[in-house]
Amino acid sequence: MEQTMKSIVISGDDLTFKYAKKTVLNSLSFSFQRGCIIGLLGENGAGKTTLFDLICGSLTPTSGELLITVEADDIAYLPQVVTFPPALRISEVMEMMACFQGLTAVQSSLCLNRLWPKAMHRRYEEIKEHRSGICSYGEKRWLAPAAMLALCRKSLFILDEPTAGVDVQYRYLIWQLIKEMKNIGCTIIVSSHILDEIGANTDYFYFLQKSGMQRFNGMQDFLTRYQSSSPDEAFIKATVLEEN
């Protein structure tokens, strides 16, 4: 199907970014369609977070074109590192997040009741009176994307490794939330090092390398392109070919 400007939420054409003399992103060309779940794979240091920073406007491209068809205040960005104020209770952190979105306590509860599965509600009830500083890393890791997806009224979500450090059950539940956001018309861009979850849950994904950016229409496309029997093997072959 031919793409139209209406269907594209973000596109890059020959997009390049350099820190001093170091090229981080090299002549990227891509398009992200509206209403899709789009994955982003790549080695550590490939430039995934830099690309997200460009999209969110905290960095400016060195050259090339970056077209974004949504307003800046309609983008929700979850960075890789999320810090909760350690003295606040988890319930107070949630109240703060809701306040940032202009939601009353009643509106916040309605959002959570509509979108969160029972397992998330149960776990939240168990930890909501705990101070953030004593909660485990894993607890805060699942709560950050779960709260953001439920409370932020945005059309574009950018999630930088939202399931890193999250156990299997809550990884699954986060992906169910991501799919629910797609069902109501949102666009979600997700980076991850967990290849299987990208293959299973995205509409398509890009593999980011120093030489550029390749699109794959599913994990089977990735395996076929690199003549591999597993996602890990394909990833290794892709990075080895890049180095050679």
XYZ file of N, CA and C in Angstrom:
732
model
N 0.847 -1.197 0.000
C 0.000 0.000 0.000
C 0.880 1.244 0.000
N 0.551 2.158 -0.886
C 1.358 3.373 -0.988
C 1.168 4.245 0.245
N 2.291 4.706 0.797
C 2.219 5.561 1.973
C 1.788 6.965 1.564
N 1.025 7.605 2.414
C 0.663 9.004 2.226
C 1.182 9.786 3.409
N 1.289 11.099 3.249
C 1.765 11.930 4.345
C 0.836 11.821 5.548
N -0.460 11.565 5.283
C -1.401 11.437 6.392
C -1.091 10.217 7.243
N -0.562 9.147 6.630
C -0.319 7.906 7.366
C 1.026 7.903 8.071
N 1.890 8.863 7.749
C 3.238 8.887 8.322
C 3.277 9.865 9.490
N 3.733 9.367 10.637
C 3.828 10.236 11.807
C 5.226 10.834 11.946
N 6.258 10.060 11.554
C 7.646 10.535 11.591
C 8.374 9.970 10.384
N 9.204 10.783 9.751
C 10.055 10.271 8.678
C 11.413 10.953 8.731
N 12.415 10.228 8.293
C 13.758 10.769 8.199
C 14.295 10.570 6.797
N 15.001 11.549 6.288
C 15.595 11.467 4.958
C 17.050 11.914 5.044
N 17.960 10.949 4.866
C 19.400 11.236 4.925
C 19.774 11.899 6.256
N 19.147 11.447 7.321
C 19.308 12.060 8.642
C 20.650 11.674 9.260
N 21.417 12.679 9.648
C 22.749 12.458 10.228
C 22.888 13.274 11.507
N 23.539 12.656 12.495
C 23.835 13.382 13.728
C 25.253 13.064 14.167
N 25.992 14.115 14.532
C 27.375 13.956 14.984
C 27.572 14.628 16.329
N 28.341 13.964 17.201
C 28.873 14.590 18.412
C 30.309 14.979 18.094
N 30.579 16.279 18.011
C 31.904 16.739 17.596
C 32.228 16.086 16.245
N 33.281 15.258 16.192
C 33.652 14.618 14.928
C 33.138 13.185 14.820
N 32.457 12.702 15.858
C 31.965 11.323 15.854
C 30.559 11.260 15.260
N 30.401 10.458 14.205
C 29.091 10.270 13.591
C 28.329 9.198 14.365
N 27.208 9.578 14.949
C 26.389 8.641 15.723
C 25.294 8.038 14.851
N 24.641 8.870 14.051
C 23.619 8.418 13.113
C 24.047 8.838 11.718
N 24.046 7.878 10.797
C 24.647 8.114 9.490
C 23.633 7.942 8.365
N 23.147 9.052 7.833
C 22.295 9.058 6.637
C 21.100 8.108 6.757
N 20.336 8.259 7.830
C 19.173 7.393 8.046
C 17.995 7.856 7.203
N 17.305 6.892 6.602
C 16.044 7.166 5.916
C 15.019 6.152 6.411
N 13.870 6.634 6.854
C 12.874 5.746 7.454
C 11.537 6.462 7.489
N 10.476 5.694 7.745
C 9.159 6.283 7.984
C 8.417 5.425 8.996
N 7.795 6.092 9.945
C 7.002 5.425 10.974
C 5.537 5.751 10.711
N 4.725 4.722 10.501
C 3.317 4.939 10.182
C 2.462 5.152 11.423
N 1.472 5.981 11.261
C 0.535 6.285 12.338
C -0.261 5.033 12.722
N -0.504 4.875 14.019
C -1.342 3.781 14.496
C -0.676 2.428 14.503
N 0.667 2.401 14.472
C 1.414 1.138 14.464
C 2.276 1.012 15.715
N 2.658 -0.227 16.013
C 3.698 -0.499 17.003
C 4.968 -0.781 16.224
N 5.979 0.048 16.412
C 7.213 -0.027 15.628
C 8.369 -0.339 16.564
N 9.138 -1.370 16.235
C 10.281 -1.750 17.050
C 11.572 -1.133 16.541
N 12.523 -0.979 17.447
C 13.851 -0.478 17.090
C 14.889 -1.350 17.770
N 15.674 -2.056 16.955
C 16.744 -2.920 17.444
C 18.089 -2.317 17.081
N 19.110 -2.730 17.805
C 20.470 -2.293 17.516
C 21.367 -2.569 18.691
N 22.661 -2.658 18.420
C 23.629 -2.866 19.491
C 23.634 -1.677 20.451
N 24.206 -1.891 21.629
C 24.482 -0.764 22.518
C 25.394 0.225 21.792
N 25.045 1.486 21.843
C 25.854 2.495 21.169
C 25.502 2.712 19.714
N 24.476 2.004 19.216
C 24.102 2.162 17.809
C 23.422 3.498 17.537
N 22.870 4.129 18.581
C 22.248 5.434 18.398
C 20.744 5.454 18.603
N 20.193 4.403 19.209
C 18.736 4.347 19.408
C 18.243 5.507 20.282
N 18.905 5.712 21.410
C 18.493 6.798 22.301
C 18.719 8.157 21.649
N 19.795 8.285 20.880
C 20.049 9.541 20.162
C 18.924 9.838 19.179
N 18.457 8.812 18.467
C 17.340 9.009 17.541
C 16.095 9.474 18.295
N 15.824 8.867 19.435
C 14.674 9.292 20.237
C 14.831 10.744 20.696
N 16.040 11.119 21.082
C 16.283 12.501 21.517
C 16.067 13.497 20.371
N 16.414 13.089 19.160
C 16.162 13.943 17.995
C 14.664 14.108 17.769
N 13.931 13.003 17.861
C 12.484 13.057 17.644
C 11.809 13.950 18.683
N 12.283 13.868 19.915
C 11.673 14.647 21.005
C 12.155 16.089 21.046
N 13.162 16.423 20.233
C 13.600 17.808 20.131
C 14.688 18.228 21.091
N 15.230 17.291 21.865
C 16.313 17.666 22.779
C 17.662 17.710 22.067
N 17.730 17.163 20.855
C 18.907 17.285 19.997
C 18.462 17.776 18.627
N 19.384 18.366 17.886
C 19.102 18.876 16.542
C 19.947 18.118 15.525
N 19.351 17.661 14.410
C 20.138 16.937 13.408
C 21.305 17.765 12.883
N 22.409 17.080 12.591
C 23.547 17.745 11.958
C 23.229 18.059 10.503
N 22.566 17.112 9.839
C 22.145 17.319 8.453
C 20.995 16.367 8.144
N 20.399 16.560 6.983
C 19.260 15.738 6.592
C 17.953 16.312 7.105
N 16.888 15.577 6.846
C 15.546 16.053 7.192
C 14.872 15.099 8.166
N 14.244 15.659 9.184
C 13.422 14.902 10.125
C 12.049 15.559 10.164
N 11.043 14.842 9.676
C 9.679 15.367 9.615
C 8.836 14.694 10.690
N 8.225 15.488 11.550
C 7.363 14.983 12.617
C 6.006 15.652 12.463
N 4.958 14.860 12.302
C 3.646 15.409 11.972
C 2.741 15.567 13.190
N 3.280 15.377 14.393
C 2.505 15.626 15.612
C 3.179 16.749 16.392
N 2.397 17.439 17.194
C 2.938 18.513 18.017
C 3.799 17.939 19.138
N 4.770 18.725 19.584
C 5.684 18.262 20.632
C 4.944 17.865 21.903
N 3.856 18.584 22.224
C 3.133 18.268 23.456
C 2.185 17.084 23.299
N 2.221 16.446 22.131
C 1.427 15.232 21.908
C 2.321 13.993 21.882
N 3.571 14.152 22.351
C 4.532 13.049 22.409
C 4.831 12.722 23.868
N 4.769 11.450 24.206
C 5.166 10.980 25.539
C 6.419 10.130 25.378
N 7.466 10.478 26.110
C 8.761 9.791 25.977
C 9.155 9.188 27.316
N 9.354 7.887 27.334
C 9.855 7.197 28.524
C 11.325 6.875 28.303
N 12.245 7.566 28.970
C 13.671 7.285 28.774
C 14.067 5.956 29.397
N 15.271 5.540 29.076
C 15.765 4.255 29.563
C 15.931 4.256 31.083
N 16.344 5.385 31.631
C 16.546 5.503 33.076
C 15.446 6.388 33.648
N 14.667 5.828 34.567
C 13.584 6.562 35.220
C 13.862 6.584 36.718
N 13.811 7.768 37.304
C 14.090 7.914 38.735
C 12.864 8.451 39.451
N 12.427 7.738 40.476
C 11.343 8.216 41.331
C 11.945 8.898 42.558
N 11.358 9.995 43.040
C 11.847 10.606 44.284
C 11.804 9.583 45.425
N 12.929 9.252 46.029
C 12.972 8.139 46.986
C 12.131 8.338 48.234
N 11.866 9.584 48.621
C 11.093 9.832 49.846
C 9.589 9.700 49.632
N 9.150 9.710 48.377
C 7.718 9.640 48.103
C 7.220 8.206 48.142
N 5.995 8.038 48.619
C 5.347 6.738 48.517
C 4.957 6.509 47.052
N 4.815 5.243 46.687
C 4.441 4.923 45.309
C 3.109 5.583 44.950
N 2.168 5.615 45.868
C 0.883 6.280 45.600
C 1.082 7.769 45.321
N 2.049 8.385 46.002
C 2.326 9.806 45.783
C 3.005 10.034 44.434
N 3.841 9.079 44.025
C 4.445 9.156 42.691
C 3.350 9.118 41.630
N 2.383 8.223 41.811
C 1.275 8.129 40.860
C 0.448 9.415 40.846
N 0.215 9.990 42.020
C -0.523 11.256 42.090
C 0.231 12.361 41.353
N 1.551 12.365 41.496
C 2.369 13.363 40.820
C 2.276 13.193 39.300
N 2.357 11.946 38.825
C 2.240 11.693 37.388
C 0.886 12.156 36.862
N -0.172 11.848 37.606
C -1.512 12.257 37.187
C -1.634 13.777 37.155
N -1.041 14.433 38.142
C -1.076 15.899 38.209
C -0.387 16.515 37.002
N 0.749 15.940 36.596
C 1.465 16.441 35.421
C 0.597 16.367 34.165
N -0.335 15.399 34.139
C -1.215 15.235 32.984
C -2.524 16.010 33.132
N -2.657 16.746 34.239
C -3.873 17.521 34.464
C -5.061 16.679 34.867
N -4.799 15.509 35.449
C -5.870 14.597 35.837
C -6.197 14.736 37.319
N -7.474 14.700 37.637
C -7.886 14.635 39.032
C -7.702 13.202 39.533
N -7.849 13.011 40.837
C -7.734 11.666 41.406
C -8.783 10.732 40.815
N -9.992 11.246 40.620
C -11.063 10.426 40.044
C -10.733 10.048 38.602
N -10.267 11.018 37.816
C -9.904 10.733 36.423
C -8.759 9.735 36.340
N -7.772 9.882 37.217
C -6.645 8.954 37.249
C -7.116 7.534 37.535
N -7.989 7.382 38.512
C -8.514 6.055 38.853
C -9.286 5.449 37.689
N -10.054 6.280 36.993
C -10.803 5.787 35.836
C -9.870 5.273 34.745
N -8.773 6.007 34.499
C -7.794 5.581 33.489
C -7.178 4.240 33.863
N -6.766 4.106 35.113
C -6.142 2.863 35.557
C -7.134 1.709 35.512
N -8.366 1.953 35.933
C -9.378 0.895 35.922
C -9.714 0.452 34.507
N -9.646 1.388 33.573
C -9.985 1.064 32.185
C -8.873 0.285 31.494
N -7.618 0.586 31.835
C -6.507 0.039 31.058
C -5.671 -1.011 31.784
N -5.567 -0.924 33.083
C -4.715 -1.874 33.794
C -5.419 -3.212 33.996
N -4.723 -4.318 33.749
C -5.284 -5.634 34.088
C -5.286 -5.849 35.602
N -6.032 -6.853 36.044
C -6.181 -7.096 37.484
C -4.844 -7.352 38.170
N -3.925 -8.032 37.489
C -2.628 -8.350 38.107
C -1.856 -7.083 38.454
N -1.939 -6.065 37.600
C -1.261 -4.798 37.893
C -1.912 -4.095 39.073
N -3.235 -4.104 39.091
C -3.943 -3.490 40.218
C -3.561 -4.164 41.537
N -3.523 -5.489 41.527
C -3.199 -6.216 42.758
C -1.811 -5.855 43.255
N -0.835 -5.839 42.346
C 0.532 -5.543 42.763
C 0.668 -4.090 43.210
N -0.018 -3.197 42.519
C 0.026 -1.790 42.921
C -0.536 -1.611 44.330
N -1.621 -2.284 44.631
C -2.210 -2.189 45.971
C -1.229 -2.678 47.032
N -0.403 -3.652 46.688
C 0.566 -4.205 47.641
C 1.724 -3.245 47.923
N 2.070 -2.415 46.937
C 3.271 -1.582 47.095
C 2.980 -0.090 47.205
N 1.728 0.327 47.086
C 1.444 1.759 46.945
C 1.831 2.587 48.166
N 1.875 1.976 49.345
C 2.268 2.727 50.538
C 3.760 2.618 50.833
N 4.488 1.866 50.011
C 5.939 1.766 50.186
C 6.604 3.036 49.663
N 7.654 3.440 50.324
C 8.436 4.559 49.800
C 9.223 4.082 48.581
N 9.320 4.954 47.605
C 9.998 4.589 46.359
C 11.411 4.083 46.604
N 12.094 4.702 47.578
C 13.490 4.350 47.835
C 13.710 2.927 48.289
N 12.669 2.267 48.834
C 12.844 0.880 49.284
C 12.250 -0.129 48.309
N 11.600 0.356 47.257
C 11.058 -0.560 46.246
C 12.189 -1.080 45.367
N 12.029 -2.288 44.891
C 13.061 -2.891 44.052
C 13.128 -2.190 42.698
N 14.263 -2.378 42.043
C 14.450 -1.842 40.687
C 13.359 -2.368 39.758
N 13.078 -3.672 39.861
C 12.079 -4.281 38.986
C 10.689 -3.713 39.177
N 10.318 -3.408 40.431
C 8.998 -2.833 40.696
C 8.848 -1.488 39.998
N 9.873 -0.656 40.127
C 9.796 0.673 39.509
C 9.871 0.584 37.987
N 10.566 -0.430 37.488
C 10.696 -0.575 36.039
C 9.358 -0.901 35.382
N 8.536 -1.764 36.000
C 7.244 -2.050 35.361
C 6.242 -0.931 35.606
N 6.355 -0.275 36.770
C 5.380 0.758 37.105
C 5.511 1.977 36.191
N 6.729 2.336 35.807
C 6.928 3.539 34.990
C 6.191 3.456 33.651
N 6.414 2.417 32.824
C 5.663 2.361 31.566
C 4.177 2.110 31.767
N 3.825 1.321 32.798
C 2.407 1.033 33.039
C 1.646 2.304 33.390
N 2.245 3.150 34.227
C 1.599 4.411 34.602
C 1.557 5.376 33.425
N 2.660 5.469 32.705
C 2.727 6.403 31.578
C 1.682 6.062 30.512
N 1.598 4.786 30.150
C 0.667 4.386 29.101
C -0.783 4.616 29.517
N -1.072 4.426 30.790
C -2.451 4.574 31.254
C -2.856 6.027 31.480
N -1.909 6.860 31.891
C -2.253 8.219 32.319
C -1.990 9.303 31.274
N -1.065 9.072 30.354
C -0.701 10.115 29.380
C -1.672 10.111 28.205
N -2.290 11.239 27.960
C -3.233 11.363 26.843
C -2.491 11.915 25.628
N -1.705 11.076 25.012
C -0.879 11.463 23.872
C -1.188 10.540 22.694
N -0.781 10.973 21.506
C -0.990 10.123 20.329
C 0.273 9.366 19.928
N 1.440 9.824 20.418
C 2.709 9.178 20.081
C 3.468 8.858 21.363
N 3.801 7.581 21.531
C 4.574 7.127 22.681
C 5.920 6.602 22.199
N 6.990 7.037 22.847
C 8.334 6.559 22.552
C 8.870 5.915 23.821
N 9.148 4.632 23.752
C 9.536 3.860 24.930
C 10.930 3.276 24.715
N 11.880 3.748 25.500
C 13.270 3.301 25.378
C 13.506 2.142 26.352
N 13.484 0.939 25.822
C 13.674 -0.295 26.595
C 12.741 -0.362 27.815
N 11.436 -0.320 27.591
C 10.491 -0.278 28.715
C 10.412 -1.570 29.515
N 10.880 -2.682 28.950
C 10.776 -3.961 29.666
C 12.111 -4.440 30.219
N 13.163 -3.638 30.104
C 14.463 -4.028 30.668
C 14.348 -4.137 32.183
N 14.798 -5.251 32.739
C 14.748 -5.443 34.181
C 13.386 -5.820 34.717
N 12.443 -6.125 33.830
C 11.078 -6.476 34.229
C 10.890 -7.980 34.075
N 10.227 -8.616 35.047
C 10.056 -10.066 34.951
C 9.031 -10.422 33.874
N 8.953 -11.716 33.576
C 8.187 -12.189 32.416
C 6.721 -11.772 32.492
N 6.108 -11.933 33.657
C 4.687 -11.613 33.783
C 4.404 -10.157 33.448
N 5.196 -9.261 33.998
C 4.928 -7.838 33.782
C 5.391 -7.370 32.412
N 6.393 -8.031 31.828
C 6.726 -7.752 30.419
C 5.506 -8.021 29.548
N 4.876 -9.159 29.782
C 3.683 -9.518 29.008
C 2.586 -8.473 29.195
N 2.350 -8.064 30.438
C 1.285 -7.102 30.719
C 1.581 -5.732 30.118
N 2.851 -5.325 30.117
C 3.218 -4.052 29.487
C 2.928 -4.101 27.993
N 3.268 -5.211 27.355
C 2.987 -5.333 25.927
C 1.487 -5.345 25.650
N 0.704 -5.923 26.558
C -0.750 -5.865 26.384
C -1.246 -4.422 26.455
N -0.661 -3.627 27.342
C -1.003 -2.203 27.420
C -0.617 -1.469 26.139
N 0.575 -1.782 25.628
C 1.023 -1.156 24.381
C 0.040 -1.462 23.254
N -0.408 -2.710 23.176
C -1.371 -3.090 22.133
C -2.707 -2.381 22.328
N -3.099 -2.186 23.578
C -4.343 -1.468 23.849
C -4.237 -0.022 23.368
N -3.064 0.600 23.550
C -2.880 1.968 23.071
C -2.952 2.023 21.547
N -2.427 1.010 20.887
C -2.560 0.943 19.429
C -4.035 0.845 19.037
N -4.795 0.047 19.786
C -6.209 -0.154 19.461
C -7.018 1.135 19.535
N -6.558 2.096 20.335
C -7.292 3.365 20.416
C -6.664 4.440 19.520
N -5.752 4.003 18.621
C -5.245 4.898 17.588
C -3.886 5.511 17.816
N -3.206 5.128 18.891
C -1.886 5.698 19.180
C -0.794 5.022 18.353
N 0.314 5.719 18.207
C 1.529 5.180 17.598
C 2.536 4.955 18.711
N 3.171 3.773 18.717
C 4.117 3.448 19.778
C 5.420 2.963 19.156
N 6.525 3.613 19.520
C 7.860 3.222 19.062
C 8.605 2.664 20.264
N 9.114 1.440 20.131
C 9.706 0.731 21.266
C 11.090 0.214 20.901
N 12.087 0.549 21.712
C 13.398 -0.088 21.556
C 13.523 -1.206 22.578
N 14.290 -2.235 22.224
C 14.468 -3.363 23.139
C 15.663 -4.184 22.691
N 16.263 -4.883 23.660
C 17.281 -5.882 23.344
C 16.700 -7.288 23.408
N 15.414 -7.391 23.703
C 14.755 -8.700 23.763
C 14.142 -8.954 22.392
N 14.854 -9.704 21.568
C 14.478 -9.852 20.167
C 13.116 -10.507 20.000
N 12.840 -11.538 20.806
C 11.582 -12.267 20.655
C 10.372 -11.364 20.883
N 10.461 -10.445 21.858
C 9.297 -9.605 22.130
C 9.071 -8.591 21.016
N 10.136 -8.138 20.391
C 9.981 -7.235 19.246
C 9.341 -7.987 18.081
N 9.804 -9.204 17.835
C 9.236 -9.996 16.748
C 7.774 -10.337 16.961
N 7.403 -10.588 18.213
C 6.045 -11.049 18.512
C 5.023 -9.925 18.617
N 5.465 -8.713 18.906
C 4.507 -7.672 19.288
C 4.465 -6.440 18.395
N 5.414 -6.289 17.483
C 5.434 -5.082 16.654
C 4.839 -5.352 15.276
N 4.387 -4.287 14.631
C 3.903 -4.413 13.254
C 5.071 -4.570 12.285
N 6.156 -3.919 12.587
C 7.419 -4.050 11.856
C 8.494 -3.417 12.718
N 9.754 -3.641 12.354
C 10.824 -3.040 13.151
C 11.985 -2.627 12.263
N 12.802 -1.744 12.818
C 14.020 -1.294 12.147
C 15.233 -1.795 12.915
N 16.267 -2.129 12.163
C 17.552 -2.504 12.755
C 18.513 -1.351 12.488
N 18.979 -0.727 13.565
C 19.826 0.461 13.465
C 21.288 0.073 13.572
N 22.073 0.495 12.573
C 23.505 0.214 12.533
C 24.256 1.491 12.167
N 25.564 1.425 12.272
C 26.376 2.588 11.920
C 26.210 2.961 10.453
N 25.939 1.954 9.622
C 25.828 2.204 8.189
C 24.442 2.685 7.776
N 23.480 2.626 8.681
C 22.133 3.055 8.327
C 21.067 2.297 9.090
N 19.909 2.203 8.481
C 18.734 1.667 9.162
C 17.952 0.798 8.188
N 17.702 -0.462 8.566
C 16.978 -1.376 7.697
C 15.626 -1.718 8.303
N 14.615 -1.790 7.460
C 13.275 -2.171 7.920
C 13.046 -3.657 7.682
N 12.368 -4.296 8.642
C 11.990 -5.702 8.536
C 10.514 -5.836 8.877
N 9.790 -6.564 8.025
C 8.350 -6.725 8.212
C 8.042 -7.964 9.045
N 8.696 -8.073 10.192
C 8.498 -9.218 11.073
C 9.792 -9.986 11.259
N 9.797 -10.870 12.270
C 11.018 -11.603 12.588
C 11.411 -12.579 11.491
N 10.428 -13.164 10.803
C 10.770 -14.096 9.737
C 11.531 -13.386 8.622
N 11.168 -12.173 8.332
C 11.890 -11.370 7.344
C 13.340 -11.177 7.782
N 13.547 -10.902 9.064
C 14.891 -10.730 9.637
C 15.697 -12.020 9.509
N 15.070 -13.158 9.849
C 15.762 -14.449 9.769
C 16.127 -14.788 8.329
N 15.204 -14.533 7.422
C 15.449 -14.851 6.011
C 16.564 -13.987 5.445
N 16.547 -12.708 5.780
C 17.548 -11.780 5.247
C 18.963 -12.212 5.629
N 19.109 -12.741 6.851
C 20.437 -13.130 7.335
C 20.626 -14.642 7.390
N 19.729 -15.372 6.702
C 19.840 -16.832 6.574
C 20.143 -17.474 7.931
N 19.262 -17.223 8.887
C 19.476 -17.655 10.264
C 18.287 -18.464 10.762
N 18.549 -19.290 11.773
C 17.499 -20.127 12.349
C 16.941 -19.555 13.645
N 17.554 -18.498 14.166
C 17.070 -17.884 15.404
C 17.316 -16.378 15.357
N 16.533 -15.605 16.111
C 16.758 -14.153 16.154
C 18.160 -13.784 16.629
N 18.676 -14.510 17.627
C 20.021 -14.204 18.126
C 21.070 -14.396 17.040
N 20.933 -15.483 16.278
C 21.891 -15.740 15.196
C 21.820 -14.635 14.144
N 20.606 -14.218 13.794
C 20.448 -13.152 12.802
C 21.048 -11.844 13.305
N 20.834 -11.543 14.578
C 21.378 -10.314 15.161
C 22.901 -10.323 15.102
N 23.497 -11.465 15.461
C 24.962 -11.576 15.441
C 25.490 -11.436 14.021
N 24.843 -12.105 13.071
C 25.284 -12.002 11.679
C 25.180 -10.563 11.179
N 24.114 -9.886 11.551
C 23.937 -8.499 11.112
C 25.037 -7.604 11.652
N 25.409 -7.805 12.909
C 26.445 -6.960 13.503
C 27.828 -7.326 12.980
N 28.074 -8.612 12.712
C 29.368 -9.031 12.158
C 29.542 -8.485 10.748
N 28.472 -8.560 9.943
C 28.540 -8.003 8.595
C 28.825 -6.509 8.635
N 28.243 -5.836 9.621
C 28.469 -4.396 9.784
C 29.935 -4.109 10.071
N 30.541 -4.924 10.942
C 31.938 -4.705 11.319
C 32.887 -4.989 10.159
N 32.483 -5.923 9.289
C 33.345 -6.286 8.162
C 33.114 -5.387 6.948
